[in-house]
Each structure stands twice: as structure tokens, then as C-alpha cells.
Amino acid sequence: MSQTYCAPAERLTPDAVEEQIQFIQQSKLLDTFLNAISGILLVLNEQRQILALNNAFLKTLGIDNPWEALGLRLGESLACVHAREMEGGCGTSQSCASCGAVIAMLATLKTNEPQECICALEFERENVRQN
């Protein structure tokens, strides 16, 4: 088990993530939301891995292929400098304990209610737009 200073480090296996992605892709309602929302929209699993995303997020990443982000955690997909500090990845470093994105995700998982927190990421890649 990987060490963590904040969120759980556990992830699903690639096969399990792909199974979840396939299940979500069958949802016509979710497909409608992904295509209708002009802002960024992501669907995450309980391990905070990306299962679905919309075009606004792809544009933010500067990529065309969604499979480059699927299965990753938010900070990993956005190339946050802290996402690689610990073996467990995004959400597990000391810096992550003050990250609004991780705090909101953990609070949502705990309360099953929408949460909103301010997040400031430090990016590794130049091509990621800071909107």
C-alpha cells in the first residue's frame, strides 16, 4: 500500500477502470450532459480516476484523444507538479492536503453532496491552458 499524506492512494486496475468507462459510455443521459455542458465536466470513480470527460476539458488539456486522460486523476491529467511527488499520485502528497480539488472530491465522497473549493494547480506542461 502506498504512503499518503492526504487522500487514499488506491486505484482500480486498468481492466476495472476500462469496465467502468464502458458502462458510463452506455449512458445516453450522461452523453447528453457531456455534449451539452460548455464548462468542464468530468466523471470520476471513488478512487478519483477520470471515467468520462467533455470537450471543454480536452481543450483545457490541449489534447484530442480522451484516452490520454481516462483513468488518470485530475492532477495527473493536468500535469500538476505535485501529482508525481508520491507513488500514489495525485492527492497523496503533503501539498495535496491543501488542494481544493482533492478536498472537494473527498468531501463529496464522504457526504454524497456536491462540494466546491478553490484550487490552484502548479503545472508542468506549457500547453495546459490556465482558465
A tleap script that builds the chain and sets N, CA, C and O, in Angstrom:
source leaprc.protein.ff14SB
mol = sequence {
  NMET SER GLN THR TYR CYS ALA PRO ALA GLU
  ARG LEU THR PRO ASP ALA VAL GLU GLU GLN
  ILE GLN PHE ILE GLN GLN SER LYS LEU LEU
  ASP THR PHE LEU ASN ALA ILE SER GLY ILE
  LEU LEU VAL LEU ASN GLU GLN ARG GLN ILE
  LEU ALA LEU ASN ASN ALA PHE LEU LYS THR
  LEU GLY ILE ASP ASN PRO TRP GLU ALA LEU
  GLY LEU ARG LEU GLY GLU SER LEU ALA CYS
  VAL HIE ALA ARG GLU MET GLU GLY GLY CYS
  GLY THR SER GLN SER CYS ALA SER CYS GLY
  ALA VAL ILE ALA MET LEU ALA THR LEU LYS
  THR ASN GLU PRO GLN GLU CYS ILE CYS ALA
  LEU GLU PHE GLU ARG GLU ASN VAL ARG GLN
  CASN
}
set mol.1.N position { 0.844 -1.179 0.000 }
set mol.1.CA position { 0.000 0.000 0.000 }
set mol.1.C position { 0.896 1.252 0.000 }
set mol.1.O position { 1.841 1.338 0.784 }
set mol.2.N position { 0.602 2.201 -0.863 }
set mol.2.CA position { 1.389 3.420 -0.988 }
set mol.2.C position { 1.120 4.363 0.178 }
set mol.2.O position { 0.011 4.437 0.706 }
set mol.3.N position { 2.176 5.081 0.561 }
set mol.3.CA position { 2.045 6.089 1.606 }
set mol.3.C position { 1.241 7.270 1.072 }
set mol.3.O position { 1.304 7.582 -0.117 }
set mol.4.N position { 0.488 7.923 1.951 }
set mol.4.CA position { -0.274 9.098 1.558 }
set mol.4.C position { -0.329 10.089 2.709 }
set mol.4.O position { -0.375 9.707 3.878 }
set mol.5.N position { -0.323 11.359 2.359 }
set mol.5.CA position { -0.468 12.424 3.341 }
set mol.5.C position { -1.874 13.019 3.312 }
set mol.5.O position { -2.210 13.866 4.140 }
set mol.6.N position { -2.684 12.581 2.374 }
set mol.6.CA position { -3.999 13.194 2.219 }
set mol.6.C position { -5.042 12.154 1.819 }
set mol.6.O position { -5.637 11.506 2.680 }
set mol.7.N position { -5.261 11.997 0.535 }
set mol.7.CA position { -6.310 11.103 0.025 }
set mol.7.C position { -5.784 9.674 -0.123 }
set mol.7.O position { -4.576 9.464 -0.237 }
set mol.8.N position { -6.685 8.700 -0.121 }
set mol.8.CA position { -6.244 7.314 -0.335 }
set mol.8.C position { -5.499 7.159 -1.658 }
set mol.8.O position { -5.856 7.783 -2.657 }
set mol.9.N position { -4.476 6.332 -1.657 }
set mol.9.CA position { -3.642 6.127 -2.843 }
set mol.9.C position { -4.169 5.030 -3.759 }
set mol.9.O position { -3.777 4.962 -4.924 }
set mol.10.N position { -5.046 4.175 -3.259 }
set mol.10.CA position { -5.508 3.026 -4.028 }
set mol.10.C position { -6.191 3.440 -5.330 }
set mol.10.O position { -6.902 4.443 -5.401 }
set mol.11.N position { -5.943 2.625 -6.353 }
set mol.11.CA position { -6.552 2.814 -7.666 }
set mol.11.C position { -7.169 1.493 -8.100 }
set mol.11.O position { -6.828 0.425 -7.592 }
set mol.12.N position { -8.084 1.598 -9.048 }
set mol.12.CA position { -8.590 0.385 -9.682 }
set mol.12.C position { -7.579 -0.092 -10.711 }
set mol.12.O position { -6.767 0.691 -11.205 }
set mol.13.N position { -7.630 -1.367 -11.029 }
set mol.13.CA position { -6.764 -1.901 -12.073 }
set mol.13.C position { -7.193 -1.297 -13.411 }
set mol.13.O position { -8.332 -0.850 -13.544 }
set mol.14.N position { -6.308 -1.276 -14.394 }
set mol.14.CA position { -6.703 -0.766 -15.719 }
set mol.14.C position { -7.929 -1.474 -16.291 }
set mol.14.O position { -8.774 -0.835 -16.917 }
set mol.15.N position { -8.033 -2.790 -16.081 }
set mol.15.CA position { -9.204 -3.523 -16.579 }
set mol.15.C position { -10.483 -3.068 -15.890 }
set mol.15.O position { -11.520 -2.915 -16.536 }
set mol.16.N position { -10.414 -2.852 -14.592 }
set mol.16.CA position { -11.596 -2.401 -13.848 }
set mol.16.C position { -11.995 -0.982 -14.262 }
set mol.16.O position { -13.182 -0.676 -14.369 }
set mol.17.N position { -11.004 -0.118 -14.493 }
set mol.17.CA position { -11.299 1.241 -14.954 }
set mol.17.C position { -11.955 1.185 -16.328 }
set mol.17.O position { -12.944 1.875 -16.576 }
set mol.18.N position { -11.411 0.372 -17.212 }
set mol.18.CA position { -11.992 0.258 -18.551 }
set mol.18.C position { -13.428 -0.264 -18.490 }
set mol.18.O position { -14.284 0.167 -19.263 }
set mol.19.N position { -13.685 -1.182 -17.577 }
set mol.19.CA position { -15.055 -1.698 -17.403 }
set mol.19.C position { -15.997 -0.570 -16.963 }
set mol.19.O position { -17.122 -0.471 -17.452 }
set mol.20.N position { -15.534 0.275 -16.042 }
set mol.20.CA position { -16.352 1.403 -15.597 }
set mol.20.C position { -16.569 2.408 -16.742 }
set mol.20.O position { -17.666 2.940 -16.910 }
set mol.21.N position { -15.525 2.654 -17.510 }
set mol.21.CA position { -15.635 3.574 -18.647 }
set mol.21.C position { -16.658 3.050 -19.647 }
set mol.21.O position { -17.498 3.808 -20.132 }
set mol.22.N position { -16.593 1.772 -19.952 }
set mol.22.CA position { -17.538 1.167 -20.895 }
set mol.22.C position { -18.976 1.290 -20.387 }
set mol.22.O position { -19.889 1.576 -21.162 }
set mol.23.N position { -19.173 1.075 -19.093 }
set mol.23.CA position { -20.504 1.195 -18.506 }
set mol.23.C position { -21.031 2.622 -18.662 }
set mol.23.O position { -22.183 2.827 -19.044 }
set mol.24.N position { -20.188 3.597 -18.367 }
set mol.24.CA position { -20.589 5.003 -18.458 }
set mol.24.C position { -20.872 5.398 -19.904 }
set mol.24.O position { -21.794 6.171 -20.165 }
set mol.25.N position { -20.094 4.881 -20.836 }
set mol.25.CA position { -20.298 5.219 -22.242 }
set mol.25.C position { -21.644 4.753 -22.766 }
set mol.25.O position { -22.106 5.243 -23.796 }
set mol.26.N position { -22.275 3.828 -22.085 }
set mol.26.CA position { -23.582 3.332 -22.500 }
set mol.26.C position { -24.728 4.224 -22.028 }
set mol.26.O position { -25.875 4.010 -22.421 }
set mol.27.N position { -24.437 5.211 -21.198 }
set mol.27.CA position { -25.473 6.083 -20.654 }
set mol.27.C position { -25.787 7.221 -21.626 }
set mol.27.O position { -24.954 8.098 -21.856 }
set mol.28.N position { -26.978 7.200 -22.186 }
set mol.28.CA position { -27.400 8.259 -23.105 }
set mol.28.C position { -27.564 9.586 -22.365 }
set mol.28.O position { -27.277 10.642 -22.927 }
set mol.29.N position { -28.021 9.546 -21.113 }
set mol.29.CA position { -28.190 10.757 -20.327 }
set mol.29.C position { -26.845 11.434 -20.079 }
set mol.29.O position { -26.715 12.645 -20.257 }
set mol.30.N position { -25.852 10.663 -19.672 }
set mol.30.CA position { -24.532 11.225 -19.425 }
set mol.30.C position { -23.928 11.762 -20.716 }
set mol.30.O position { -23.296 12.818 -20.712 }
set mol.31.N position { -24.114 11.049 -21.811 }
set mol.31.CA position { -23.619 11.512 -23.106 }
set mol.31.C position { -24.231 12.871 -23.453 }
set mol.31.O position { -23.545 13.749 -23.976 }
set mol.32.N position { -25.506 13.039 -23.164 }
set mol.32.CA position { -26.179 14.320 -23.407 }
set mol.32.C position { -25.544 15.421 -22.565 }
set mol.32.O position { -25.272 16.507 -23.078 }
set mol.33.N position { -25.303 15.159 -21.284 }
set mol.33.CA position { -24.657 16.150 -20.414 }
set mol.33.C position { -23.263 16.501 -20.918 }
set mol.33.O position { -22.902 17.676 -20.991 }
set mol.34.N position { -22.487 15.494 -21.262 }
set mol.34.CA position { -21.113 15.738 -21.717 }
set mol.34.C position { -21.082 16.604 -22.964 }
set mol.34.O position { -20.176 17.420 -23.137 }
set mol.35.N position { -22.070 16.428 -23.833 }
set mol.35.CA position { -22.111 17.213 -25.071 }
set mol.35.C position { -22.790 18.565 -24.898 }
set mol.35.O position { -22.548 19.475 -25.692 }
set mol.36.N position { -23.629 18.719 -23.889 }
set mol.36.CA position { -24.397 19.950 -23.725 }
set mol.36.C position { -23.705 20.991 -22.839 }
set mol.36.O position { -23.904 22.191 -23.028 }
set mol.37.N position { -22.906 20.547 -21.888 }
set mol.37.CA position { -22.278 21.467 -20.937 }
set mol.37.C position { -21.074 22.132 -21.596 }
set mol.37.O position { -20.180 21.456 -22.106 }
set mol.38.N position { -21.062 23.481 -21.578 }
set mol.38.CA position { -19.943 24.191 -22.207 }
set mol.38.C position { -18.758 24.312 -21.252 }
set mol.38.O position { -17.623 24.479 -21.698 }
set mol.39.N position { -19.006 24.232 -19.945 }
set mol.39.CA position { -17.918 24.243 -18.979 }
set mol.39.C position { -17.311 22.860 -18.843 }
set mol.39.O position { -17.776 21.900 -19.458 }
set mol.40.N position { -16.285 22.770 -18.046 }
set mol.40.CA position { -15.594 21.495 -17.835 }
set mol.40.C position { -16.480 20.539 -17.054 }
set mol.40.O position { -17.068 20.908 -16.037 }
set mol.41.N position { -16.568 19.313 -17.539 }
set mol.41.CA position { -17.337 18.273 -16.870 }
set mol.41.C position { -16.527 16.981 -16.895 }
set mol.41.O position { -16.068 16.539 -17.947 }
set mol.42.N position { -16.361 16.384 -15.713 }
set mol.42.CA position { -15.657 15.115 -15.559 }
set mol.42.C position { -16.515 14.166 -14.742 }
set mol.42.O position { -17.289 14.593 -13.886 }
set mol.43.N position { -16.372 12.888 -15.010 }
set mol.43.CA position { -16.975 11.851 -14.180 }
set mol.43.C position { -15.810 11.069 -13.589 }
set mol.43.O position { -14.949 10.568 -14.313 }
set mol.44.N position { -15.798 10.970 -12.253 }
set mol.44.CA position { -14.724 10.281 -11.545 }
set mol.44.C position { -15.287 9.084 -10.800 }
set mol.44.O position { -16.465 9.060 -10.442 }
set mol.45.N position { -14.439 8.094 -10.572 }
set mol.45.CA position { -14.850 6.978 -9.719 }
set mol.45.C position { -14.453 7.269 -8.273 }
set mol.45.O position { -13.915 8.338 -7.987 }
set mol.46.N position { -14.710 6.341 -7.366 }
set mol.46.CA position { -14.405 6.555 -5.953 }
set mol.46.C position { -12.905 6.662 -5.681 }
set mol.46.O position { -12.495 7.153 -4.630 }
set mol.47.N position { -12.094 6.205 -6.621 }
set mol.47.CA position { -10.637 6.315 -6.488 }
set mol.47.C position { -10.129 7.607 -7.152 }
set mol.47.O position { -8.923 7.805 -7.298 }
set mol.48.N position { -11.058 8.476 -7.550 }
set mol.48.CA position { -10.784 9.791 -8.143 }
set mol.48.C position { -10.149 9.688 -9.532 }
set mol.48.O position { -9.455 10.607 -9.968 }
set mol.49.N position { -10.384 8.577 -10.221 }
set mol.49.CA position { -9.869 8.384 -11.573 }
set mol.49.C position { -10.922 8.845 -12.583 }
set mol.49.O position { -12.118 8.640 -12.380 }
set mol.50.N position { -10.469 9.462 -13.659 }
set mol.50.CA position { -11.365 10.008 -14.675 }
set mol.50.C position { -11.965 8.877 -15.507 }
set mol.50.O position { -11.254 8.049 -16.075 }
set mol.51.N position { -13.312 8.870 -15.559 }
set mol.51.CA position { -14.032 7.859 -16.339 }
set mol.51.C position { -14.692 8.455 -17.576 }
set mol.51.O position { -14.941 7.741 -18.547 }
set mol.52.N position { -14.973 9.738 -17.553 }
set mol.52.CA position { -15.586 10.418 -18.695 }
set mol.52.C position { -15.244 11.898 -18.589 }
set mol.52.O position { -15.020 12.420 -17.496 }
set mol.53.N position { -15.207 12.563 -19.734 }
set mol.53.CA position { -14.881 13.994 -19.774 }
set mol.53.C position { -15.514 14.607 -21.002 }
set mol.53.O position { -15.905 13.904 -21.934 }
set mol.54.N position { -15.612 15.928 -20.994 }
set mol.54.CA position { -16.220 16.590 -22.148 }
set mol.54.C position { -15.168 17.340 -22.973 }
set mol.54.O position { -13.993 17.395 -22.610 }
set mol.55.N position { -15.617 17.910 -24.079 }
set mol.55.CA position { -14.711 18.610 -24.996 }
set mol.55.C position { -14.029 19.805 -24.354 }
set mol.55.O position { -12.883 20.108 -24.687 }
set mol.56.N position { -14.706 20.495 -23.436 }
set mol.56.CA position { -14.090 21.647 -22.771 }
set mol.56.C position { -12.852 21.204 -21.990 }
set mol.56.O position { -11.852 21.921 -21.960 }
set mol.57.N position { -12.913 20.036 -21.363 }
set mol.57.CA position { -11.751 19.544 -20.632 }
set mol.57.C position { -10.639 19.130 -21.590 }
set mol.57.O position { -9.463 19.376 -21.325 }
set mol.58.N position { -11.011 18.504 -22.699 }
set mol.58.CA position { -9.998 18.146 -23.707 }
set mol.58.C position { -9.278 19.388 -24.201 }
set mol.58.O position { -8.058 19.373 -24.363 }
set mol.59.N position { -10.023 20.470 -24.443 }
set mol.59.CA position { -9.411 21.725 -24.891 }
set mol.59.C position { -8.481 22.285 -23.822 }
set mol.59.O position { -7.410 22.803 -24.135 }
set mol.60.N position { -8.890 22.180 -22.557 }
set mol.60.CA position { -8.041 22.646 -21.460 }
set mol.60.C position { -6.724 21.877 -21.437 }
set mol.60.O position { -5.662 22.450 -21.194 }
set mol.61.N position { -6.805 20.579 -21.692 }
set mol.61.CA position { -5.598 19.749 -21.705 }
set mol.61.C position { -4.765 19.958 -22.968 }
set mol.61.O position { -3.569 19.666 -22.992 }
set mol.62.N position { -5.411 20.466 -24.016 }
set mol.62.CA position { -4.708 20.622 -25.286 }
set mol.62.C position { -4.515 19.311 -26.008 }
set mol.62.O position { -3.526 19.127 -26.718 }
set mol.63.N position { -5.472 18.380 -25.831 }
set mol.63.CA position { -5.376 17.078 -26.486 }
set mol.63.C position { -6.662 16.790 -27.249 }
set mol.63.O position { -7.703 17.389 -26.979 }
set mol.64.N position { -6.582 15.873 -28.197 }
set mol.64.CA position { -7.751 15.457 -28.965 }
set mol.64.C position { -8.280 14.091 -28.524 }
set mol.64.O position { -9.468 13.807 -28.670 }
set mol.65.N position { -7.415 13.266 -27.998 }
set mol.65.CA position { -7.760 11.889 -27.659 }
set mol.65.C position { -8.107 11.766 -26.174 }
set mol.65.O position { -7.218 11.893 -25.332 }
set mol.66.N position { -9.374 11.522 -25.831 }
set mol.66.CA position { -9.745 11.422 -24.416 }
set mol.66.C position { -9.035 10.295 -23.679 }
set mol.66.O position { -8.882 10.373 -22.460 }
set mol.67.N position { -8.597 9.255 -24.374 }
set mol.67.CA position { -7.924 8.129 -23.719 }
set mol.67.C position { -6.601 8.536 -23.086 }
set mol.67.O position { -6.053 7.799 -22.267 }
set mol.68.N position { -6.079 9.710 -23.461 }
set mol.68.CA position { -4.862 10.199 -22.814 }
set mol.68.C position { -5.125 10.624 -21.375 }
set mol.68.O position { -4.192 10.694 -20.575 }
set mol.69.N position { -6.384 10.910 -21.032 }
set mol.69.CA position { -6.729 11.358 -19.684 }
set mol.69.C position { -7.541 10.326 -18.900 }
set mol.69.O position { -7.512 10.331 -17.669 }
set mol.70.N position { -8.253 9.456 -19.581 }
set mol.70.CA position { -9.100 8.487 -18.894 }
set mol.70.C position { -8.250 7.561 -18.016 }
set mol.70.O position { -7.205 7.066 -18.437 }
set mol.71.N position { -8.723 7.345 -16.799 }
set mol.71.CA position { -8.003 6.500 -15.850 }
set mol.71.C position { -7.043 7.264 -14.962 }
set mol.71.O position { -6.618 6.760 -13.923 }
set mol.72.N position { -6.695 8.494 -15.370 }
set mol.72.CA position { -5.813 9.320 -14.556 }
set mol.72.C position { -6.614 10.044 -13.485 }
set mol.72.O position { -7.844 10.080 -13.531 }
set mol.73.N position { -5.917 10.609 -12.538 }
set mol.73.CA position { -6.549 11.501 -11.577 }
set mol.73.C position { -6.414 12.930 -12.106 }
set mol.73.O position { -5.594 13.202 -12.983 }
set mol.74.N position { -7.224 13.836 -11.564 }
set mol.74.CA position { -7.288 15.200 -12.087 }
set mol.74.C position { -5.906 15.851 -12.187 }
set mol.74.O position { -5.539 16.349 -13.251 }
set mol.75.N position { -5.148 15.854 -11.112 }
set mol.75.CA position { -3.827 16.489 -11.127 }
set mol.75.C position { -2.864 15.838 -12.096 }
set mol.75.O position { -1.997 16.510 -12.654 }
set mol.76.N position { -3.003 14.546 -12.303 }
set mol.76.CA position { -2.149 13.842 -13.267 }
set mol.76.C position { -2.490 14.273 -14.685 }
set mol.76.O position { -1.601 14.490 -15.509 }
set mol.77.N position { -3.790 14.397 -14.966 }
set mol.77.CA position { -4.208 14.797 -16.310 }
set mol.77.C position { -3.812 16.238 -16.602 }
set mol.77.O position { -3.522 16.585 -17.748 }
set mol.78.N position { -3.798 17.077 -15.573 }
set mol.78.CA position { -3.441 18.491 -15.743 }
set mol.78.C position { -1.947 18.740 -15.549 }
set mol.78.O position { -1.498 19.883 -15.639 }
set mol.79.N position { -1.181 17.702 -15.289 }
set mol.79.CA position { 0.269 17.787 -15.105 }
set mol.79.C position { 0.642 18.664 -13.920 }
set mol.79.O position { 1.573 19.465 -14.010 }
set mol.80.N position { -0.077 18.520 -12.807 }
set mol.80.CA position { 0.268 19.234 -11.577 }
set mol.80.C position { 1.627 18.722 -11.091 }
set mol.80.O position { 1.888 17.519 -11.112 }
set mol.81.N position { 2.473 19.630 -10.662 }
set mol.81.CA position { 3.818 19.241 -10.224 }
set mol.81.C position { 3.785 18.318 -9.007 }
set mol.81.O position { 4.720 17.548 -8.791 }
set mol.82.N position { 2.727 18.387 -8.218 }
set mol.82.CA position { 2.648 17.571 -7.001 }
set mol.82.C position { 2.118 16.166 -7.263 }
set mol.82.O position { 2.214 15.296 -6.397 }
set mol.83.N position { 1.563 15.936 -8.445 }
set mol.83.CA position { 0.970 14.632 -8.755 }
set mol.83.C position { 1.995 13.515 -8.824 }
set mol.83.O position { 1.637 12.340 -8.746 }
set mol.84.N position { 3.263 13.866 -8.970 }
set mol.84.CA position { 4.315 12.841 -9.079 }
set mol.84.C position { 5.216 12.767 -7.851 }
set mol.84.O position { 6.207 12.038 -7.853 }
set mol.85.N position { 4.884 13.504 -6.823 }
set mol.85.CA position { 5.741 13.532 -5.636 }
set mol.85.C position { 5.696 12.232 -4.841 }
set mol.85.O position { 6.678 11.848 -4.205 }
set mol.86.N position { 4.553 11.562 -4.882 }
set mol.86.CA position { 4.377 10.330 -4.123 }
set mol.86.C position { 4.000 9.208 -5.077 }
set mol.86.O position { 3.435 9.456 -6.143 }
set mol.87.N position { 4.307 7.988 -4.700 }
set mol.87.CA position { 3.993 6.828 -5.532 }
set mol.87.C position { 2.491 6.736 -5.825 }
set mol.87.O position { 2.099 6.283 -6.901 }
set mol.88.N position { 1.660 7.155 -4.889 }
set mol.88.CA position { 0.208 7.074 -5.043 }
set mol.88.C position { -0.373 8.094 -6.006 }
set mol.88.O position { -1.548 7.997 -6.362 }
set mol.89.N position { 0.420 9.072 -6.438 }
set mol.89.CA position { -0.039 10.039 -7.424 }
set mol.89.C position { -0.848 11.181 -6.853 }
set mol.89.O position { -0.721 11.534 -5.681 }
set mol.90.N position { -1.674 11.746 -7.696 }
set mol.90.CA position { -2.480 12.919 -7.359 }
set mol.90.C position { -3.308 12.679 -6.103 }
set mol.90.O position { -4.015 11.679 -5.980 }
set mol.91.N position { -3.199 13.621 -5.179 }
set mol.91.CA position { -3.976 13.562 -3.953 }
set mol.91.C position { -3.242 12.975 -2.763 }
set mol.91.O position { -3.799 12.922 -1.667 }
set mol.92.N position { -2.003 12.530 -2.951 }
set mol.92.CA position { -1.320 11.822 -1.867 }
set mol.92.C position { -0.121 12.560 -1.273 }
set mol.92.O position { 0.415 12.111 -0.260 }
set mol.93.N position { 0.317 13.663 -1.858 }
set mol.93.CA position { 1.487 14.370 -1.333 }
set mol.93.C position { 1.086 15.324 -0.209 }
set mol.93.O position { -0.100 15.572 0.010 }
set mol.94.N position { 2.070 15.851 0.491 }
set mol.94.CA position { 1.793 16.825 1.551 }
set mol.94.C position { 1.106 18.061 0.983 }
set mol.94.O position { 0.229 18.631 1.633 }
set mol.95.N position { 1.487 18.479 -0.205 }
set mol.95.CA position { 0.877 19.648 -0.838 }
set mol.95.C position { -0.600 19.421 -1.140 }
set mol.95.O position { -1.394 20.362 -1.133 }
set mol.96.N position { -0.962 18.183 -1.400 }
set mol.96.CA position { -2.352 17.855 -1.749 }
set mol.96.C position { -3.319 18.095 -0.597 }
set mol.96.O position { -4.517 18.272 -0.817 }
set mol.97.N position { -2.811 18.103 0.615 }
set mol.97.CA position { -3.675 18.302 1.782 }
set mol.97.C position { -4.332 19.679 1.774 }
set mol.97.O position { -5.338 19.888 2.452 }
set mol.98.N position { -3.774 20.618 1.016 }
set mol.98.CA position { -4.382 21.954 0.915 }
set mol.98.C position { -4.965 22.218 -0.469 }
set mol.98.O position { -5.352 23.349 -0.767 }
set mol.99.N position { -5.033 21.202 -1.311 }
set mol.99.CA position { -5.572 21.349 -2.669 }
set mol.99.C position { -7.101 21.320 -2.622 }
set mol.99.O position { -7.701 20.356 -2.146 }
set mol.100.N position { -7.711 22.377 -3.116 }
set mol.100.CA position { -9.167 22.467 -3.115 }
set mol.100.C position { -9.838 21.361 -3.911 }
set mol.100.O position { -10.926 20.912 -3.551 }
set mol.101.N position { -9.204 20.918 -4.987 }
set mol.101.CA position { -9.799 19.854 -5.802 }
set mol.101.C position { -9.891 18.559 -5.006 }
set mol.101.O position { -10.937 17.910 -4.991 }
set mol.102.N position { -8.805 18.182 -4.346 }
set mol.102.CA position { -8.809 16.943 -3.561 }
set mol.102.C position { -9.756 17.075 -2.371 }
set mol.102.O position { -10.495 16.142 -2.056 }
set mol.103.N position { -9.735 18.228 -1.714 }
set mol.103.CA position { -10.621 18.450 -0.572 }
set mol.103.C position { -12.085 18.301 -1.004 }
set mol.103.O position { -12.874 17.655 -0.314 }
set mol.104.N position { -12.444 18.895 -2.142 }
set mol.104.CA position { -13.818 18.803 -2.636 }
set mol.104.C position { -14.182 17.367 -2.997 }
set mol.104.O position { -15.281 16.908 -2.685 }
set mol.105.N position { -13.266 16.657 -3.651 }
set mol.105.CA position { -13.550 15.262 -4.017 }
set mol.105.C position { -13.765 14.397 -2.783 }
set mol.105.O position { -14.709 13.608 -2.734 }
set mol.106.N position { -12.900 14.538 -1.790 }
set mol.106.CA position { -13.028 13.734 -0.574 }
set mol.106.C position { -14.312 14.080 0.178 }
set mol.106.O position { -14.984 13.190 0.699 }
set mol.107.N position { -14.655 15.361 0.237 }
set mol.107.CA position { -15.884 15.779 0.910 }
set mol.107.C position { -17.115 15.233 0.182 }
set mol.107.O position { -18.079 14.809 0.819 }
set mol.108.N position { -17.078 15.244 -1.151 }
set mol.108.CA position { -18.189 14.702 -1.928 }
set mol.108.C position { -18.348 13.211 -1.676 }
set mol.108.O position { -19.466 12.720 -1.518 }
set mol.109.N position { -17.239 12.493 -1.638 }
set mol.109.CA position { -17.304 11.056 -1.370 }
set mol.109.C position { -17.860 10.772 0.022 }
set mol.109.O position { -18.585 9.798 0.223 }
set mol.110.N position { -17.515 11.628 0.977 }
set mol.110.CA position { -17.963 11.425 2.355 }
set mol.110.C position { -19.436 11.786 2.541 }
set mol.110.O position { -20.170 11.067 3.219 }
set mol.111.N position { -19.873 12.898 1.941 }
set mol.111.CA position { -21.226 13.403 2.183 }
set mol.111.C position { -22.223 13.039 1.096 }
set mol.111.O position { -23.432 13.133 1.303 }
set mol.112.N position { -21.716 12.620 -0.073 }
set mol.112.CA position { -22.553 12.348 -1.237 }
set mol.112.C position { -23.328 13.598 -1.671 }
set mol.112.O position { -24.430 13.510 -2.214 }
set mol.113.N position { -22.722 14.760 -1.416 }
set mol.113.CA position { -23.288 16.061 -1.790 }
set mol.113.C position { -22.261 16.818 -2.627 }
set mol.113.O position { -21.058 16.638 -2.437 }
set mol.114.N position { -22.720 17.658 -3.547 }
set mol.114.CA position { -21.771 18.470 -4.323 }
set mol.114.C position { -20.943 19.371 -3.410 }
set mol.114.O position { -21.446 19.887 -2.412 }
set mol.115.N position { -19.690 19.551 -3.754 }
set mol.115.CA position { -18.790 20.406 -2.989 }
set mol.115.C position { -18.038 21.309 -3.955 }
set mol.115.O position { -17.836 20.961 -5.119 }
set mol.116.N position { -17.632 22.458 -3.467 }
set mol.116.CA position { -16.865 23.387 -4.294 }
set mol.116.C position { -15.772 24.007 -3.443 }
set mol.116.O position { -16.043 24.513 -2.354 }
set mol.117.N position { -14.548 23.971 -3.927 }
set mol.117.CA position { -13.402 24.563 -3.248 }
set mol.117.C position { -12.509 25.220 -4.293 }
set mol.117.O position { -12.493 24.807 -5.453 }
set mol.118.N position { -11.790 26.212 -3.891 }
set mol.118.CA position { -10.846 26.876 -4.789 }
set mol.118.C position { -9.584 26.035 -4.884 }
set mol.118.O position { -9.064 25.552 -3.878 }
set mol.119.N position { -9.106 25.869 -6.092 }
set mol.119.CA position { -7.921 25.049 -6.331 }
set mol.119.C position { -6.926 25.831 -7.178 }
set mol.119.O position { -7.294 26.413 -8.198 }
set mol.120.N position { -5.677 25.843 -6.755 }
set mol.120.CA position { -4.606 26.456 -7.538 }
set mol.120.C position { -3.575 25.379 -7.831 }
set mol.120.O position { -2.905 24.884 -6.925 }
set mol.121.N position { -3.454 25.019 -9.106 }
set mol.121.CA position { -2.521 23.972 -9.509 }
set mol.121.C position { -1.222 24.574 -10.025 }
set mol.121.O position { -1.213 25.659 -10.605 }
set mol.122.N position { -0.138 23.862 -9.807 }
set mol.122.CA position { 1.140 24.218 -10.420 }
set mol.122.C position { 1.366 23.230 -11.550 }
set mol.122.O position { 1.473 22.025 -11.320 }
set mol.123.N position { 1.439 23.748 -12.786 }
set mol.123.CA position { 1.515 22.890 -13.960 }
set mol.123.C position { 2.943 22.621 -14.390 }
set mol.123.O position { 3.829 23.462 -14.241 }
set mol.124.N position { 3.147 21.412 -14.934 }
set mol.124.CA position { 4.429 21.047 -15.538 }
set mol.124.C position { 4.452 21.380 -17.013 }
set mol.124.O position { 5.497 21.749 -17.548 }
set mol.125.N position { 3.304 21.257 -17.686 }
set mol.125.CA position { 3.248 21.436 -19.131 }
set mol.125.C position { 2.887 22.867 -19.496 }
set mol.125.O position { 2.052 23.504 -18.855 }
set mol.126.N position { 3.534 23.347 -20.532 }
set mol.126.CA position { 3.242 24.681 -21.047 }
set mol.126.C position { 1.917 24.744 -21.774 }
set mol.126.O position { 1.252 25.780 -21.759 }
set mol.127.N position { 1.510 23.626 -22.428 }
set mol.127.CA position { 0.344 23.657 -23.286 }
set mol.127.C position { -0.981 23.560 -22.530 }
set mol.127.O position { -2.040 23.672 -23.147 }
set mol.128.N position { -0.952 23.357 -21.222 }
set mol.128.CA position { -2.191 23.328 -20.458 }
set mol.128.C position { -2.609 24.769 -20.214 }
set mol.128.O position { -1.861 25.556 -19.634 }
set mol.129.N position { -3.791 25.097 -20.656 }
set mol.129.CA position { -4.307 26.466 -20.510 }
set mol.129.C position { -4.746 26.689 -19.080 }
set mol.129.O position { -5.332 25.800 -18.463 }
set mol.130.N position { -4.475 27.841 -18.558 }
set mol.130.CA position { -4.898 28.187 -17.212 }
set mol.130.C position { -6.102 29.106 -17.318 }
set mol.130.O position { -5.959 30.327 -17.370 }
set mol.131.N position { -7.303 28.506 -17.350 }
set mol.131.CA position { -8.549 29.267 -17.496 }
set mol.131.C position { -9.032 29.765 -16.163 }
set mol.131.O position { -10.067 30.426 -16.089 }
savepdb mol mol.pdb
quit
